[in-house]
mmCIF file of C-alpha atoms and ligand atoms in Angstrom:
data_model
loop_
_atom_site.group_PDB
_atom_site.id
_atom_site.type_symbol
_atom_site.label_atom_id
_atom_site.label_comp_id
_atom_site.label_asym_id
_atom_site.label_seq_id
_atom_site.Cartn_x
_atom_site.Cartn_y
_atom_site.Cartn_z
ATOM 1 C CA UNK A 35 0.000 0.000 0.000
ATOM 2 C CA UNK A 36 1.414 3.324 -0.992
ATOM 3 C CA UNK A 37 1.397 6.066 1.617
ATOM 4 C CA UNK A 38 -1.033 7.670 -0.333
ATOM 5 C CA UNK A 39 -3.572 5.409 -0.638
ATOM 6 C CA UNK A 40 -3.228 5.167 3.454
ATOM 7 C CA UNK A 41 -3.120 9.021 3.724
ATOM 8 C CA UNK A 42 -6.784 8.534 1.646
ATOM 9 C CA UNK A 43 -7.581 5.933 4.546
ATOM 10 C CA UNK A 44 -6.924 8.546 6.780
ATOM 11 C CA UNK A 45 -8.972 11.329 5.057
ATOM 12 C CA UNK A 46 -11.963 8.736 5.216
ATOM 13 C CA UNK A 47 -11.392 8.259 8.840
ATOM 14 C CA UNK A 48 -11.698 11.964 9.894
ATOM 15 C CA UNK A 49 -15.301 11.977 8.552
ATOM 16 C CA UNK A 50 -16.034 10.329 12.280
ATOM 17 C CA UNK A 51 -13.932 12.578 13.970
ATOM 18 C CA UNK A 52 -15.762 13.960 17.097
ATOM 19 C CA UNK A 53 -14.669 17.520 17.422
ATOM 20 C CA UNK A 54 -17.767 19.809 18.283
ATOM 21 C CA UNK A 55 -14.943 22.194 19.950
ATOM 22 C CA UNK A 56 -11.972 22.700 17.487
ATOM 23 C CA UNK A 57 -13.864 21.626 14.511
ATOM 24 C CA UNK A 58 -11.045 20.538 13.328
ATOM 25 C CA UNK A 59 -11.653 16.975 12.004
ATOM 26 C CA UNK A 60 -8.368 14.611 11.907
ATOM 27 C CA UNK A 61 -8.059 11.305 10.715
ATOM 28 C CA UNK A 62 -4.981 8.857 10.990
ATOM 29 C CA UNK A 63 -4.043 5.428 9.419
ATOM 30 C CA UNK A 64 -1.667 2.908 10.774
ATOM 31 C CA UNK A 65 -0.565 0.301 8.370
ATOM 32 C CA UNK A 66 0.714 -2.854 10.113
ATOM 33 C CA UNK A 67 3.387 -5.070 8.876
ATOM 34 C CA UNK A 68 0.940 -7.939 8.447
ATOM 35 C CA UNK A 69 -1.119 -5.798 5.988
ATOM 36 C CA UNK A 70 -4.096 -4.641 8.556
ATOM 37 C CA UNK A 71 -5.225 -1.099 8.738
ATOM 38 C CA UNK A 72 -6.538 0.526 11.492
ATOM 39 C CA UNK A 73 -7.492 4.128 11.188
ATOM 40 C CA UNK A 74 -8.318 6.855 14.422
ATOM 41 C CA UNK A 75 -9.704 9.831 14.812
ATOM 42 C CA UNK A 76 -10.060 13.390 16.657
ATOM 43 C CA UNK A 77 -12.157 12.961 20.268
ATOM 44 C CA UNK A 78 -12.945 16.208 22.080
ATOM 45 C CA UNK A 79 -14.214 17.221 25.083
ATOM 46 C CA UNK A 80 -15.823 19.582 27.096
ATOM 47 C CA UNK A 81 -12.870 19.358 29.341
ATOM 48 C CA UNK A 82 -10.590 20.570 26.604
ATOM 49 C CA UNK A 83 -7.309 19.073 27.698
ATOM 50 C CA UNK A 84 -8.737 15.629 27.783
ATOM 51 C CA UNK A 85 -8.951 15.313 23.777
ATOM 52 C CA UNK A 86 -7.592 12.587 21.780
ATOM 53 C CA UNK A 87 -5.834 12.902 18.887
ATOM 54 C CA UNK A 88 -6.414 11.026 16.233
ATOM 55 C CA UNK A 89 -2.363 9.392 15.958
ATOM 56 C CA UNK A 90 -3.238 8.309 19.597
ATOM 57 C CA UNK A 91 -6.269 7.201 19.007
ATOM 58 C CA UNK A 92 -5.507 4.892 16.448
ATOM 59 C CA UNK A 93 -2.517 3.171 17.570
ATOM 60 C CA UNK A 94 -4.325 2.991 20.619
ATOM 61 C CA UNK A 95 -6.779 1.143 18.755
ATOM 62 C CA UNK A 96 -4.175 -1.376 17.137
ATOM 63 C CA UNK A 97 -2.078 -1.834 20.854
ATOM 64 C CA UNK A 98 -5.719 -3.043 21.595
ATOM 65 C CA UNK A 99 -5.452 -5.296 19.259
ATOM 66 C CA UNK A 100 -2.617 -7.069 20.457
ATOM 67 C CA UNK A 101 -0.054 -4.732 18.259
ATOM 68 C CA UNK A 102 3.035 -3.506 20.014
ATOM 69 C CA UNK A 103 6.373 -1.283 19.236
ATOM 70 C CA UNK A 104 7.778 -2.406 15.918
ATOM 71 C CA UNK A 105 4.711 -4.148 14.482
ATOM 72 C CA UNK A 106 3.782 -0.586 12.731
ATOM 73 C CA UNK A 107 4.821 -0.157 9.020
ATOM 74 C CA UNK A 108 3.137 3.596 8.467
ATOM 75 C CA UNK A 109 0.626 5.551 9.607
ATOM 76 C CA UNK A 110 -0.672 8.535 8.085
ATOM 77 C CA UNK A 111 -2.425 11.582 9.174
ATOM 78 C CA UNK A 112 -4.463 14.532 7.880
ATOM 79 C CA UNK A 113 -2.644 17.016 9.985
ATOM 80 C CA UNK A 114 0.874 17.969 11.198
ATOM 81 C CA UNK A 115 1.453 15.494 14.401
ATOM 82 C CA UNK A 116 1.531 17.361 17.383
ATOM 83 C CA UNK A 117 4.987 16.695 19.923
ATOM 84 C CA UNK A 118 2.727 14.519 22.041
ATOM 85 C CA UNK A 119 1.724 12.512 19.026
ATOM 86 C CA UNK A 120 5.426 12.398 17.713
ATOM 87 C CA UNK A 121 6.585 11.041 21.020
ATOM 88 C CA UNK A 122 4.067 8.350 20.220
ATOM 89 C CA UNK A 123 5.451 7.735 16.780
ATOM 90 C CA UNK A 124 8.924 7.363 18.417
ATOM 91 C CA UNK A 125 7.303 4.987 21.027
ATOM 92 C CA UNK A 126 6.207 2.265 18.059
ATOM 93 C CA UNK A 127 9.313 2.001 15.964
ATOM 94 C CA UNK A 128 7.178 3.093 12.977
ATOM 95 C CA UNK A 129 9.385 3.088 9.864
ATOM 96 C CA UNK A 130 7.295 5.701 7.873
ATOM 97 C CA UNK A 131 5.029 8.817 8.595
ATOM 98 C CA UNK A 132 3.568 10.939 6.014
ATOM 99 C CA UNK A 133 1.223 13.808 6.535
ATOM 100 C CA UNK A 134 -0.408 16.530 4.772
ATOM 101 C CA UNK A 135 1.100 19.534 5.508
ATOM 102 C CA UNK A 136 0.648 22.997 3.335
ATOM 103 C CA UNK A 137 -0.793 21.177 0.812
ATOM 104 C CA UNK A 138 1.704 18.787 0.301
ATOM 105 C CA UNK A 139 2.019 15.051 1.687
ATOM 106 C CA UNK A 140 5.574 15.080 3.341
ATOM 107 C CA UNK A 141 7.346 11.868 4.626
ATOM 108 C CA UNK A 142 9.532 11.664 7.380
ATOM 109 C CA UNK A 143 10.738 9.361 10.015
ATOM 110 C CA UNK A 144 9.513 9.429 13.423
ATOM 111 C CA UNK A 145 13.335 10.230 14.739
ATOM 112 C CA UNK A 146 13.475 13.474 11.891
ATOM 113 C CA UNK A 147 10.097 15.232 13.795
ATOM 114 C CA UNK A 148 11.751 14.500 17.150
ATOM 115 C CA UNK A 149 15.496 14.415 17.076
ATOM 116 C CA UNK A 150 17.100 14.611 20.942
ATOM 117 C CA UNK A 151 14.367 12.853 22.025
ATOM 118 C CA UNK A 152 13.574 11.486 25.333
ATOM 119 C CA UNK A 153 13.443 7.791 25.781
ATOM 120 C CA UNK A 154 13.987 5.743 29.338
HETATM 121 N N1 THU B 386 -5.134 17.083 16.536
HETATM 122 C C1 THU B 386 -4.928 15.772 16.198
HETATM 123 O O1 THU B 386 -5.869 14.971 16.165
HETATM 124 N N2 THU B 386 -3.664 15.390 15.895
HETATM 125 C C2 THU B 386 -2.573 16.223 15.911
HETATM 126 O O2 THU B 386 -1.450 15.760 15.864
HETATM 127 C C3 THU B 386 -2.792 17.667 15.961
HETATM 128 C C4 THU B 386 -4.076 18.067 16.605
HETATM 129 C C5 THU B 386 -6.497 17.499 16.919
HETATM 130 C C6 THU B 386 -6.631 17.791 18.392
HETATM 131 C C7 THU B 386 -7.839 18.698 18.412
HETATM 132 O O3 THU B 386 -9.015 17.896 18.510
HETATM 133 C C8 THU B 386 -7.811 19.376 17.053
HETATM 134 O O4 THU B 386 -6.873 18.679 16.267
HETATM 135 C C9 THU B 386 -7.427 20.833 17.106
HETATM 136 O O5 THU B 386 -6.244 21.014 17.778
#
């Protein structure tokens, strides 16, 4: 699967985003190595700090499903990742993220949108 056809995944997702608040709908795509997809979305709340994201919530989504660090091929999002979310990218070991940004799908490496980063 290209990363464009996942970014499209993605897009499709963020139809369901919840996000009454922002209304900013964001939709993410995680492509595993076995081939499964499993997309996420936006989830706000009236208690503002205690949205989701949609990166979070859809490897959240896959770590319920039995997936952990290094099982993640891509995963693709409508939006710029936020430095929570690219902590979470580090977190998985995913090889490839791509995201629209100014118009343009960009592709970078989890490690490239958080060098120095903080690990235990
Ligand atoms: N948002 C995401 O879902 N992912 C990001 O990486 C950036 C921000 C959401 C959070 C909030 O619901 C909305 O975008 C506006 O900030």
């Amino acid at each position: 699967m290209t990363l464009e056809e996942l970014h499209a995944q993605a897009a499709a997702a963020a139809e369901n985003a919840y996000a009454p608040y922002s209304r900013f709908f964001v939709g993410a795509a995680v492509l595993l190595r076995d081939g499964r997809v499993v997309t996420g979305v936006n989830v706000e709340n009236a208690s503002y700090p205690l949205g989701m994201c949609a990166e979070r919530c859809a490897l959240a989504r896959a770590v319920a499903e039995g997936v952990r660090p290094g099982e993640v091929e891509a995963l693709a999002v409508t939006a710029s990742p936020c430095g929570g979310c690219r902590q979470w990218l580090l977190e998985f070991g995913i090889d490839r993220v791509a995201f629209m940004h100014e118009g343009e799908l960009l592709e970078r490496a989890p490690i490239e949108l958080l060098p120095d980063s903080f690990s235990l």
